[in-house]
């Protein structure tokens, strides 16, 4: 992507954590959303507790966006390291705005226009304090790209409402100084690239906020959790807002206690959830199996980060899929879902509650750091048209005949909550008969295992999940892509780019990952000759599932760089596969994955 | 909270299943003591929620006519906490062994004590792993040779009541299976107590720990507490006494329960009444 797209803008702002970079990017995001733009962002988090490099990229467009963009039109950098680390992310013809104090020789590339801006000096001389450096940057960018100033001031006033008057005055001084500087010293032809759009104002939120809101919309009663990056914001949002809507929140001593609390609340008949990341999901796996065995609903969000072990705590990865699908001893059925966008993070959580409750088993929702922390626009009507589902307590005909684990057509048995007179019964993690009493003979275990798994088959046929996968691209294409989670964004753009270059390609992105949506996948795979599976993991976890389920060869594209795919990385793979279409076989799997992980892009 | 009969009998609380414990196991007596307490409290069966972990003692819920949840090893307490937090109407009682509650699940005890949910916790202390047939437990005395400590045990033996006192449980008592009447009385008090009630129950394993709890010896050392100690230091001293095994209530104090604290937080958060989910969207505009 070498040219700036019409009515589209990608900005990258980089510096040291604590310099207020996120405030700049977030303010511009909010104002753009109020103007009716669609937007998507990406930010990195330093691994250090205080300080460390920090960057946020913000892309806005008149059409919906689910990818923060491969390359930036402009890079604003506060220090030398920020320039070096981000210079390659500038598109050809892009501009670099950098701190004029930097003395070291700067990287150069033909077609990049560089403008030194004395942020430091203006901050000290005109705004009177160094802290307003970021406000100067905000003013410079706003002026350069023709953002309306009033809404920015309004937004800052809202943001700093609780702070002293002096803070806002300083902010205003900095903002004006930045605007003034840009008017005097920077070219004015960029401002034409953004036009005010007629679209309705939109909301801006992160994937984590959307997930937490989704839980509230689904009627969450109880949340139990233990903090872990990058999922903590879900917990923090619910700590603040769940009590406000009448629910209950408990920070537990670890993730085992958290899922135990979820289990207890679910048994008591309440809607309960937890949110965690890979290390927490690992700890939860024993009780996940208990939930499968005692047939209780639960929703667990796993915002994935680089693993194994503590891995890359602040970076993104999609490497918990197999843990989510299989992680527990024994045959422990559960539902696994993966939203692809911020909006879907909300919708998929609601669906997870509906399915978990209907099929009486845990549902794991896989997000990832990039999706969890990225800001994206969503429509203001996001809470309408969500599935409604009343609590599913169902009493047997007469108490004496009540069987909690009764064998039925779908495998789903009538669920009665403690406190109901006459229906006293036991739930146990031991294998049990229909009444819930321990019984381990070979037939009971066979029949009950089948019963519990039958529910997955019924779920796969449920209208709630039909048509849930995204399908796009050239229908007749022989090259197909199957991807999951937030990789959806770059895949949509790679497919568009390939088609524009005359390479027919199509894609399917399932949101339901367990059980896999066989109907949709089989039809898609039947008409696909070459299947590319891009994933942010090393071993190709979805590819593994697809190969073992459908016995098809896959062409893997694996990246574990801790950042989302660029669309061009996927495009290059499509081109390569299209070129080798004449050859009979894809390259050997292993070599390919080693090559991919050597870092070439 | 209507009971079908004015005066429930012992049989009203017996579950469908017969206990699977070995002949001579102390747990029978604990079951009897619990049912006697439930009968005296006239607890409606459907309001009783019994939660347990894994172990011989954790089979307890199967033998009572009530709602029962038999989960995984060591997690009875946090599961019960979830039950009580979400449905305060239920009378929640937990049964756990000394391995279940102090080894694998030991990390939960300080936190549940701190949270103070209105739960009664029966810790069956037989100083051995019963279900898995005779390995050392955290309360095994150092001189006890077991299958996993054939040459003697490493580590000091834990004192459950002492720990619960130190963790701040609001009701702490010690009883013994062999003193069934007294135990029944403690369980009744524990259930009546509003807050977390920790009851250590000295019980015996007739199959794998016959030596340690040679009944006559232990009986000689048992000393009932006349009254509940006034202060914590005295309570800790009595609980840790090695010459006598004091039985009775070591602490009985009031502190807001988990549900009361939750209710308070809910009220604080709702300055002007409950909020509709839709109104939360404003913050994202
Ligand atoms: C995660 C896990 N580890 C180990 C076990 C095996 N196990 C079951 S019960 C038990 C100990 C039982 O001793 P205790 O808790 O003291 O109860 P008791 O049987 O003596 O009543 C063990 C080690 C298990 N079920 N789960």
XYZ file of N, CA and C in Angstrom, chain A residues 30 34 155 158 202-206 209 213 216-217 222-224 237 240-254 256-258 260-268 270 286-287 290 294 296 380 382-383 416-430 435-438 440, chain B residues 4 16-17 44-52 54 59-75 77-90 104 107-109 111-112 114-115 258-259 262 265-267 269-270 273-285:
438
model
N -11.551 9.667 19.389
C -12.893 10.020 19.831
C -13.503 11.117 18.970
N -16.835 10.916 16.622
C -17.951 11.867 16.719
C -18.217 12.496 15.358
N -13.684 17.642 24.284
C -13.303 16.311 24.751
C -12.290 16.391 25.890
N -13.937 17.322 29.054
C -14.610 16.160 29.662
C -13.587 15.264 30.360
N -20.333 7.800 16.073
C -20.170 6.417 16.511
C -19.585 6.374 17.917
N -19.670 5.204 18.511
C -19.043 5.006 19.815
C -17.647 4.432 19.582
N -16.758 4.714 20.509
C -15.421 4.117 20.417
C -15.177 3.329 21.686
N -14.754 2.087 21.517
C -14.421 1.301 22.710
C -13.377 0.255 22.363
N -12.781 -0.314 23.384
C -11.815 -1.392 23.162
C -12.551 -2.728 23.150
N -13.593 -3.583 26.659
C -14.795 -2.882 27.107
C -16.035 -3.477 26.454
N -19.196 -5.091 28.383
C -20.556 -4.610 28.123
C -21.458 -5.748 27.660
N -22.687 -7.654 30.536
C -23.777 -6.960 31.233
C -25.071 -7.085 30.441
N -24.948 -6.950 29.110
C -26.143 -7.050 28.267
C -26.749 -8.449 28.340
N -22.878 -12.634 38.310
C -21.699 -12.686 39.179
C -20.424 -12.791 38.365
N -19.442 -11.992 38.732
C -18.124 -12.096 38.111
C -17.108 -12.461 39.178
N -16.242 -13.409 38.850
C -15.138 -13.782 39.733
C -13.875 -13.718 38.893
N -13.593 -3.001 34.455
C -14.850 -2.394 34.006
C -16.026 -2.981 34.793
N -16.399 -1.855 38.386
C -17.037 -0.554 38.493
C -18.532 -0.633 38.154
N -18.862 -1.375 37.124
C -20.225 -1.272 36.594
C -21.171 -2.416 36.912
N -20.622 -3.595 37.237
C -21.534 -4.697 37.546
C -22.408 -4.385 38.771
N -21.838 -3.864 39.855
C -22.707 -3.519 40.996
C -23.743 -2.450 40.638
N -23.373 -1.569 39.737
C -24.303 -0.493 39.364
C -25.554 -1.038 38.688
N -25.415 -2.142 37.958
C -26.596 -2.722 37.315
C -27.207 -3.829 38.172
N -26.657 -4.029 39.380
C -27.280 -4.977 40.304
C -26.573 -6.312 40.422
N -25.400 -6.446 39.799
C -24.697 -7.721 39.871
C -23.651 -7.749 40.964
N -22.958 -8.863 41.065
C -21.986 -9.061 42.143
C -20.616 -9.361 41.571
N -19.603 -8.829 42.233
C -18.230 -8.924 41.734
C -17.324 -9.378 42.851
N -16.430 -10.312 42.563
C -15.469 -10.719 43.589
C -14.088 -10.942 42.972
N -13.094 -10.243 43.518
C -11.703 -10.537 43.143
C -11.228 -11.668 44.026
N -10.848 -12.765 43.411
C -10.473 -13.957 44.174
C -8.957 -14.030 44.335
N -8.505 -15.048 45.061
C -7.075 -15.173 45.366
C -6.291 -15.802 44.214
N -6.949 -16.408 43.268
C -6.269 -16.960 42.096
C -7.346 -17.367 41.083
N -8.040 -20.339 40.061
C -8.752 -21.562 40.443
C -9.964 -21.173 41.276
N -9.731 -20.265 42.213
C -10.834 -19.793 43.043
C -11.857 -19.050 42.185
N -11.368 -18.343 41.173
C -12.289 -17.599 40.312
C -13.234 -18.546 39.585
N -13.851 -21.572 40.374
C -14.635 -22.290 41.383
C -15.857 -21.449 41.766
N -15.657 -20.150 41.927
C -16.774 -19.254 42.238
C -17.806 -19.256 41.120
N -17.317 -19.229 39.888
C -18.211 -19.283 38.728
C -19.025 -20.572 38.777
N -18.332 -21.666 39.090
C -18.971 -22.976 39.159
C -20.070 -22.984 40.238
N -19.741 -22.445 41.401
C -20.717 -22.406 42.499
C -21.931 -21.564 42.138
N -21.672 -20.402 41.549
C -22.779 -19.519 41.179
C -23.634 -20.155 40.091
N -22.985 -20.842 39.151
C -23.726 -21.497 38.067
C -24.601 -22.603 38.639
N -24.056 -23.355 39.580
C -24.840 -24.433 40.202
C -26.040 -23.829 40.943
N -25.821 -22.668 41.552
C -26.910 -22.002 42.273
C -27.909 -21.366 41.301
N -27.182 -19.003 38.753
C -26.928 -17.623 38.350
C -25.983 -17.582 37.161
N -8.833 -27.789 35.287
C -9.454 -28.889 36.023
C -10.945 -28.619 36.257
N -11.258 -27.383 36.649
C -12.670 -27.088 36.930
C -13.465 -26.924 35.630
N -14.830 -30.161 35.363
C -15.919 -30.339 36.342
C -17.212 -29.725 35.805
N -20.527 -31.815 35.348
C -21.742 -31.501 36.106
C -22.720 -30.694 35.249
N -22.767 -27.626 33.756
C -23.091 -26.279 34.209
C -22.581 -25.246 33.204
N -23.958 3.109 17.408
C -24.582 3.456 18.684
C -25.704 2.488 19.067
N -25.583 -0.635 19.215
C -24.923 -1.934 19.415
C -25.681 -2.884 20.358
N -26.498 -2.331 21.233
C -27.189 -3.213 22.196
C -28.536 -3.737 21.679
N -32.578 -27.916 37.521
C -33.293 -27.315 38.645
C -32.257 -26.726 39.593
N -32.563 -25.558 40.127
C -31.591 -24.886 40.980
C -31.802 -25.243 42.451
N -30.726 -25.282 43.228
C -30.863 -25.491 44.678
C -31.848 -24.476 45.258
N -32.592 -24.907 46.228
C -33.610 -24.028 46.802
C -35.006 -24.409 46.336
N -35.088 -25.318 45.353
C -36.389 -25.743 44.833
C -36.906 -26.914 45.675
N -38.048 -26.764 46.327
C -38.529 -27.840 47.199
C -38.764 -29.140 46.427
N -38.365 -30.210 47.038
C -38.692 -31.526 46.509
C -37.756 -32.058 45.440
N -36.899 -31.216 44.870
C -36.025 -31.679 43.790
C -34.586 -31.901 44.239
N -34.398 -32.086 45.539
C -33.038 -32.236 46.050
C -32.308 -33.323 45.271
N -31.086 -33.029 44.899
C -30.282 -34.008 44.181
C -28.823 -33.644 44.345
N -27.973 -34.510 43.812
C -26.548 -34.247 43.937
C -25.924 -34.085 42.553
N -24.960 -33.198 42.467
C -24.150 -33.078 41.251
C -22.737 -33.462 41.638
N -22.127 -34.301 40.838
C -20.782 -34.755 41.181
C -19.884 -34.842 39.957
N -18.611 -34.613 40.218
C -17.619 -34.784 39.165
C -17.294 -36.247 38.910
N -17.824 -37.130 39.770
C -17.692 -38.566 39.500
C -18.659 -38.916 38.375
N -29.785 -39.834 37.760
C -30.157 -39.122 38.991
C -28.968 -38.379 39.598
N -27.807 -38.572 39.023
C -26.632 -37.875 39.533
C -25.854 -38.702 40.537
N -26.284 -39.950 40.754
C -25.595 -40.792 41.735
C -24.375 -41.450 41.091
N -23.265 -41.534 41.838
C -22.046 -42.108 41.268
C -22.311 -43.512 40.737
N -20.050 -46.185 38.005
C -18.925 -46.169 37.071
C -18.907 -47.374 36.149
N -42.047 -29.530 56.017
C -43.278 -30.305 55.876
C -43.801 -30.751 57.229
N -30.643 -40.759 49.786
C -31.008 -42.038 49.171
C -29.882 -43.059 49.246
N -28.663 -42.568 49.355
C -27.527 -43.480 49.291
C -27.029 -43.819 50.689
N -35.035 -26.577 56.283
C -35.745 -27.234 55.173
C -34.721 -27.874 54.230
N -34.956 -29.093 53.823
C -33.978 -29.824 53.002
C -33.548 -29.033 51.771
N -34.530 -28.430 51.102
C -34.219 -27.787 49.820
C -33.404 -26.510 49.984
N -33.299 -26.035 51.228
C -32.498 -24.827 51.462
C -31.060 -25.150 51.847
N -30.788 -26.448 51.999
C -29.428 -26.833 52.389
C -28.596 -27.071 51.135
N -27.457 -26.422 51.064
C -26.519 -26.666 49.960
C -25.238 -27.206 50.561
N -24.950 -28.481 50.289
C -23.742 -29.109 50.817
C -22.701 -29.179 49.718
N -21.548 -28.620 49.973
C -20.502 -28.590 48.958
C -19.278 -29.305 49.512
N -18.646 -30.130 48.693
C -17.467 -30.837 49.188
C -16.415 -30.968 48.097
N -12.826 -33.666 47.326
C -12.625 -35.089 47.058
C -11.891 -35.693 48.248
N -17.421 -37.348 50.626
C -18.608 -38.075 50.177
C -19.856 -37.666 50.957
N -19.628 -36.965 52.029
C -20.683 -36.514 52.943
C -22.000 -36.094 52.271
N -21.982 -35.199 51.247
C -23.242 -34.722 50.686
C -24.129 -35.823 50.098
N -23.512 -36.933 49.688
C -24.317 -37.993 49.085
C -25.298 -38.611 50.070
N -25.006 -38.466 51.359
C -25.779 -39.217 52.349
C -26.815 -38.364 53.066
N -26.973 -37.132 52.582
C -27.925 -36.224 53.206
C -28.980 -35.858 52.171
N -30.234 -35.751 52.604
C -31.275 -35.298 51.681
C -31.207 -33.773 51.613
N -30.554 -33.299 50.567
C -30.309 -31.865 50.415
C -29.805 -31.660 48.997
N -29.522 -30.423 48.625
C -28.804 -30.178 47.376
C -27.323 -30.374 47.657
N -26.667 -31.180 46.821
C -25.267 -31.480 47.074
C -24.401 -31.206 45.867
N -23.202 -30.737 46.126
C -22.235 -30.561 45.038
C -20.899 -31.131 45.457
N -20.508 -32.187 44.769
C -19.269 -32.902 45.064
C -18.321 -32.584 43.914
N -17.336 -31.721 44.182
C -16.579 -31.135 43.073
C -15.242 -31.767 42.806
N -14.192 -30.964 42.896
C -12.835 -31.490 42.692
C -12.024 -31.284 43.965
N -10.882 -31.919 44.012
C -10.049 -31.947 45.213
C -9.567 -30.536 45.578
N -9.914 -30.093 46.765
C -9.352 -28.840 47.282
C -10.147 -27.583 47.007
N -11.226 -27.664 46.255
C -11.888 -26.423 45.825
C -13.287 -26.245 46.405
N -14.258 -24.935 49.139
C -14.486 -23.638 49.786
C -14.777 -22.530 48.760
N -13.931 -22.342 47.750
C -14.268 -21.299 46.769
C -15.541 -21.597 45.967
N -15.878 -22.865 45.775
C -17.144 -23.172 45.087
C -18.304 -22.742 45.986
N -18.191 -23.105 47.279
C -19.256 -22.745 48.224
C -19.394 -21.230 48.332
N -18.260 -20.538 48.261
C -18.285 -19.077 48.319
C -19.102 -18.511 47.145
N -18.924 -19.124 45.967
C -19.699 -18.713 44.793
C -21.183 -18.987 44.979
N -21.499 -20.123 45.602
C -22.902 -20.466 45.842
C -23.532 -19.423 46.764
N -22.848 -19.148 47.860
C -23.427 -18.257 48.872
C -23.510 -16.814 48.366
N -22.447 -16.383 47.667
C -22.469 -15.002 47.164
C -23.648 -14.821 46.214
N -23.871 -15.824 45.369
C -24.899 -15.657 44.342
C -26.296 -15.922 44.878
N -26.432 -16.793 45.866
C -27.757 -17.054 46.437
C -27.705 -17.089 47.960
N -27.892 -15.932 48.601
C -27.765 -15.851 50.066
C -28.831 -16.635 50.823
N -29.893 -17.056 50.129
C -30.981 -17.795 50.792
C -30.550 -19.173 51.285
N -29.551 -19.738 50.623
C -29.189 -21.120 50.928
C -28.340 -21.212 52.195
N -3.966 -29.312 49.267
C -4.261 -28.815 47.919
C -5.137 -27.551 47.947
N -4.634 -22.814 50.156
C -4.524 -21.405 49.774
C -5.835 -20.653 49.813
N -6.935 -21.370 49.847
C -8.221 -20.672 49.834
C -8.670 -20.257 51.234
N -8.185 -20.993 52.245
C -8.686 -20.755 53.605
C -8.460 -19.323 54.103
N -8.263 -16.618 52.484
C -9.052 -15.637 51.737
C -10.534 -15.751 52.028
N -10.992 -16.989 52.177
C -12.403 -17.145 52.522
C -12.618 -16.642 53.957
N -11.055 -14.233 55.341
C -11.020 -12.780 55.205
C -12.349 -12.254 54.661
N -12.906 -12.965 53.663
C -14.153 -12.514 53.028
C -15.355 -12.702 53.940
N -19.744 -11.640 53.699
C -19.447 -11.360 52.290
C -20.672 -10.748 51.615
N -21.837 -11.330 51.870
C -23.043 -10.811 51.217
C -23.406 -9.417 51.720
N -21.027 -7.098 50.005
C -21.407 -6.957 48.592
C -22.602 -6.013 48.473
N -21.475 -2.444 48.882
C -20.793 -1.943 47.680
C -21.808 -1.633 46.586
N -22.790 -2.489 46.462
C -23.831 -2.263 45.439
C -24.542 -0.939 45.719
N -24.844 -0.712 46.992
C -25.538 0.544 47.344
C -24.658 1.759 47.064
N -22.334 1.994 44.892
C -22.184 2.182 43.442
C -23.442 2.766 42.812
N -24.573 2.540 43.458
C -25.844 3.001 42.881
C -26.347 4.230 43.625
N -29.847 4.808 42.478
C -30.593 3.628 42.055
C -29.881 2.880 40.941
N -30.382 1.677 40.625
C -29.710 0.850 39.626
C -29.673 1.525 38.260
N -28.643 1.187 37.524
C -28.391 1.794 36.226
C -28.779 0.798 35.139
N -29.353 1.289 34.038
C -29.663 0.400 32.910
C -28.399 0.239 32.056
N -28.195 -0.979 31.534
C -26.979 -1.245 30.767
C -26.836 -0.239 29.613
N -27.946 0.057 28.961
C -27.906 0.976 27.821
C -27.303 2.331 28.155
N -27.518 2.788 29.380
C -27.024 4.118 29.736
C -25.506 4.143 29.878
N -24.890 2.966 29.989
C -23.438 2.918 30.103
C -22.755 3.285 28.784
N -23.523 3.258 27.694
C -22.923 3.542 26.379
C -22.459 4.988 26.242
N -23.101 5.872 27.010
C -22.730 7.299 26.915
C -21.225 7.523 27.088
N -20.641 6.726 27.958
C -19.214 6.918 28.241
C -18.328 6.650 27.030
N -18.887 6.032 25.996
C -18.072 5.688 24.823
C -18.307 6.615 23.649
N -19.115 7.648 23.871
C -19.428 8.560 22.755
C -18.287 9.554 22.553
